[in-house]
XYZ file of C-alpha atoms in Angstrom:
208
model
C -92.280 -90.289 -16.493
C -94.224 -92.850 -14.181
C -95.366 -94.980 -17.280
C -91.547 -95.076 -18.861
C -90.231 -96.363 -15.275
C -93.219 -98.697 -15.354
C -92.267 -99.458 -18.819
C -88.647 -100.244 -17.752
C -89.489 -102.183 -14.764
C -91.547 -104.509 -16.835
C -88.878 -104.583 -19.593
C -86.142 -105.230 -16.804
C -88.525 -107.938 -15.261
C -89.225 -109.766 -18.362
C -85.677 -110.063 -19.624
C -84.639 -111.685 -16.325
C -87.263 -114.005 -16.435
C -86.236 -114.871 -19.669
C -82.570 -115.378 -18.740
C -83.569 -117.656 -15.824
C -86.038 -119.856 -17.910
C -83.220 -119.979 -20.456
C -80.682 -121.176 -17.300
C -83.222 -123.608 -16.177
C -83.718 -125.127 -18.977
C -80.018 -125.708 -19.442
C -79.998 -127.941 -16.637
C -83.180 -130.036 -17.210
C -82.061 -130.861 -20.736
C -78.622 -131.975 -19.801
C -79.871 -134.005 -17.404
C -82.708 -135.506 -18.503
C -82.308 -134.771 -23.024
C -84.481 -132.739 -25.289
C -87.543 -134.348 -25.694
C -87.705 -135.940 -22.437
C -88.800 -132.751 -20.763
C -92.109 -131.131 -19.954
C -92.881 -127.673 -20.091
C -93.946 -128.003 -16.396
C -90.219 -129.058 -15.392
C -88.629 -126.217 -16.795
C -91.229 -123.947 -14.836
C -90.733 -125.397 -12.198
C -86.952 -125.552 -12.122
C -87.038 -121.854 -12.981
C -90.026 -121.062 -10.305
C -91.965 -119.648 -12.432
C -95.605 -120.368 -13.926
C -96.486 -121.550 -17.446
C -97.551 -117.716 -18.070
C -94.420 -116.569 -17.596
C -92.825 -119.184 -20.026
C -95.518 -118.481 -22.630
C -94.461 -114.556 -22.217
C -90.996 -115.190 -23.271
C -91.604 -118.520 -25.639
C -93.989 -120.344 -27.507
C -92.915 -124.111 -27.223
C -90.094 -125.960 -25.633
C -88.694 -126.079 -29.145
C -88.531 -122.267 -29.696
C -86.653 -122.290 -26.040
C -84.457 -125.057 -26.894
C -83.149 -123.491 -30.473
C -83.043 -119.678 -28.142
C -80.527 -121.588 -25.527
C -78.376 -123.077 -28.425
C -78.197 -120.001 -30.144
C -76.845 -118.165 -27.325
C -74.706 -120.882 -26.119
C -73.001 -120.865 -30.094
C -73.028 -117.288 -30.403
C -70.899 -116.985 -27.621
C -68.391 -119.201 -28.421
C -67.909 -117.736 -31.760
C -67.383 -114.345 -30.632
C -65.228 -115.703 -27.766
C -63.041 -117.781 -30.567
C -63.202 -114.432 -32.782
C -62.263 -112.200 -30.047
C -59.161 -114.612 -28.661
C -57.806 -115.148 -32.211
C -57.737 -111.175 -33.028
C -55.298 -110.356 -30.230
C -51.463 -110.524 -31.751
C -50.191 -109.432 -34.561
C -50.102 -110.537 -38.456
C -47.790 -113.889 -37.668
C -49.543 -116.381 -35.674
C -47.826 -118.085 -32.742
C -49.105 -121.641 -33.307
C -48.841 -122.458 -29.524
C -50.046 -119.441 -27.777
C -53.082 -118.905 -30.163
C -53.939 -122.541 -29.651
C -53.487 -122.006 -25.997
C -56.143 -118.971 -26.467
C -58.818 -120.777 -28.314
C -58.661 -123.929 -26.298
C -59.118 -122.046 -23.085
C -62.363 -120.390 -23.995
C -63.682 -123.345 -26.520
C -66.620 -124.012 -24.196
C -65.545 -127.829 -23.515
C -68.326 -128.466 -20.629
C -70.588 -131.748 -20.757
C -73.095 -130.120 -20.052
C -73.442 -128.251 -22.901
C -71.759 -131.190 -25.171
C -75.534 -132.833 -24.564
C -77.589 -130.498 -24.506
C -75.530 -129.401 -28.169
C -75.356 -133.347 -29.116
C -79.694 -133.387 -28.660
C -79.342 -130.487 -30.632
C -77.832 -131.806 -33.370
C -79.742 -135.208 -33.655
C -82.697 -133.038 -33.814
C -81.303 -130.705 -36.710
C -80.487 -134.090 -38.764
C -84.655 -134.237 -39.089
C -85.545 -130.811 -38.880
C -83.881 -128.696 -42.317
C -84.371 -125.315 -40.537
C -82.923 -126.360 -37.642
C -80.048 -127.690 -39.710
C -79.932 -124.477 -40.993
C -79.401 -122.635 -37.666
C -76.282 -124.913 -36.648
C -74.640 -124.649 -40.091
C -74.771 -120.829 -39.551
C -73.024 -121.052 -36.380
C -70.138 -123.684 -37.785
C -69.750 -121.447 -40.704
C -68.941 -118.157 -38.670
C -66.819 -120.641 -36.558
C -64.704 -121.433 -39.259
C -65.058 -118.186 -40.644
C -62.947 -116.591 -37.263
C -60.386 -119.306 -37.694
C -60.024 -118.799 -41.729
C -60.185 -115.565 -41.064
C -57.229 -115.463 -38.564
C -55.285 -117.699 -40.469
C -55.515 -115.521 -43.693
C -53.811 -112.542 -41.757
C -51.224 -115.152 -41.389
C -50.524 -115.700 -45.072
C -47.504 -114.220 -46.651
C -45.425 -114.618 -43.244
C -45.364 -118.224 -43.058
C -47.237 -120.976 -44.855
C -50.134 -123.954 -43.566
C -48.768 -127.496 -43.781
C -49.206 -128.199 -47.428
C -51.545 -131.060 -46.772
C -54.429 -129.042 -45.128
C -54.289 -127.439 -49.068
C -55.805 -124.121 -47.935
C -56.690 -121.889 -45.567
C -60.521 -123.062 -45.313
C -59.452 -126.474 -45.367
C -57.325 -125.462 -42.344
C -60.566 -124.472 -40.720
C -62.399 -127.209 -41.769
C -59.787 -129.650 -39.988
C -59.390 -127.489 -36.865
C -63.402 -127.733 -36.253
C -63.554 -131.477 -37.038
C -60.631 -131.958 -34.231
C -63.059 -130.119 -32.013
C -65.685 -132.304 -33.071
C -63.635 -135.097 -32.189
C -62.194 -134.561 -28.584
C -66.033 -133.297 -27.581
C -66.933 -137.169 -28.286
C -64.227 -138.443 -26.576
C -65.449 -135.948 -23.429
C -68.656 -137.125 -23.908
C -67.814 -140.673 -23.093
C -64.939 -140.592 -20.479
C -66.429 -136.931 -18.572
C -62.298 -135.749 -18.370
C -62.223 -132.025 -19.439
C -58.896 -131.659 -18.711
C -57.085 -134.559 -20.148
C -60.076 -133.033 -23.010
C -58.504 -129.764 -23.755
C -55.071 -130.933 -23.206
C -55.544 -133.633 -25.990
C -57.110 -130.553 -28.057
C -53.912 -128.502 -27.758
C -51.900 -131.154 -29.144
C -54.042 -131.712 -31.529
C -54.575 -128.292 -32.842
C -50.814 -127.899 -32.459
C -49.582 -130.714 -34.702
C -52.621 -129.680 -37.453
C -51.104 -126.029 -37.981
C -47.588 -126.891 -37.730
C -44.879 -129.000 -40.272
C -43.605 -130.413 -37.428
C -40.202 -128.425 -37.222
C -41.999 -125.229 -37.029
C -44.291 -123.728 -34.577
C -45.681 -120.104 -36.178
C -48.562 -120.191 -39.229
């Protein structure tokens, strides 16, 4: 009984650590950019010692691609989750509303992502990783927008459901740039809205 408390402590201890080297690092790489930062920073941001970081991660590269991935992964199951609430029609305006609210539109995380990126266009399995994560992005808005089918129809030139999903993403893609440069989340996710809005409608109707 001692050694599984022991055992839990340790497990308990070590996951926390892990979370707060993971939080620390999300703040020295927005402000400073992947590849700009030392080991040592992130340590020391995090108070820890390089043990500890070499406990929970090999490099700074293995903790960078770790704090994508569960930056991503959250906002896919958060997109998922908002977009499985209603019923087979789709309310254009309210599920926008929905997906727009929890689309993590912080710029913070837009650098930290944007670094990300840049270093995916040289690394292929890196590449890899954030393809995964746009593809189940798309997937929960395809998805959603299949239920929709057979109730009422996608503007005819989006030509599809996945090209729906294609278009909705690259909007996101878009206004994140735009946030990037000017720092205004709210005139940000207010410009999404619209934008989202006008994609999935004709124009003299609002439901999909």
């Amino acid at each position: 009984m001692a050694v599984e408390q022991t055992t839990r402590r340790v497990t308990k201890r070590r996951v926390r650590t892990r979370a707060n080297l993971l939080d620390a690092a999300f703040a020295v790489f927005a402000a400073k950019g992947f590849g700009r930062v030392s080991i040592e920073e992130v340590c020391e941001a995090a108070g820890y010692s390089r043990g500890a970081f070499y406990s929970n991660f090999d490099s700074l590269d293995e903790l960078f691609f770790a704090l994508y991935r569960q930056r991503a992964d959250l906002i896919a199951e958060q997109v998922a989750g908002v977009l499985a609430l209603d019923g087979p029609g789709l309310d254009v305006p309210a599920a926008v509303d929905r997906v727009t609210e929890v689309l993590l539109l912080d710029r913070d995380w837009l650098l930290v992502k944007t670094d990300f990126l840049v270093h995916a266009a040289r690394a292929p399995e890196v590449a890899r990783t954030l393809l995964e994560h746009r593809t189940r992005l798309r997937q929960a808005i395809a998805d959603r927008l299949s239920r929709a089918q057979g109730h009422t129809r996608l503007p005819a030139v989006l030509g599809s459901v996945d090209g729906a999903a294609h278009a909705v993403v690259a909007a996101y893609d878009g206004v994140t740039v735009q946030l990037l440069l000017d720092g205004d989340v709210d005139r940000a996710r207010g410009w999404l809205k619209q934008l989202l809005t006008a994609l999935l409608t004709d124009g003299s109707d609002t439901t999909v």
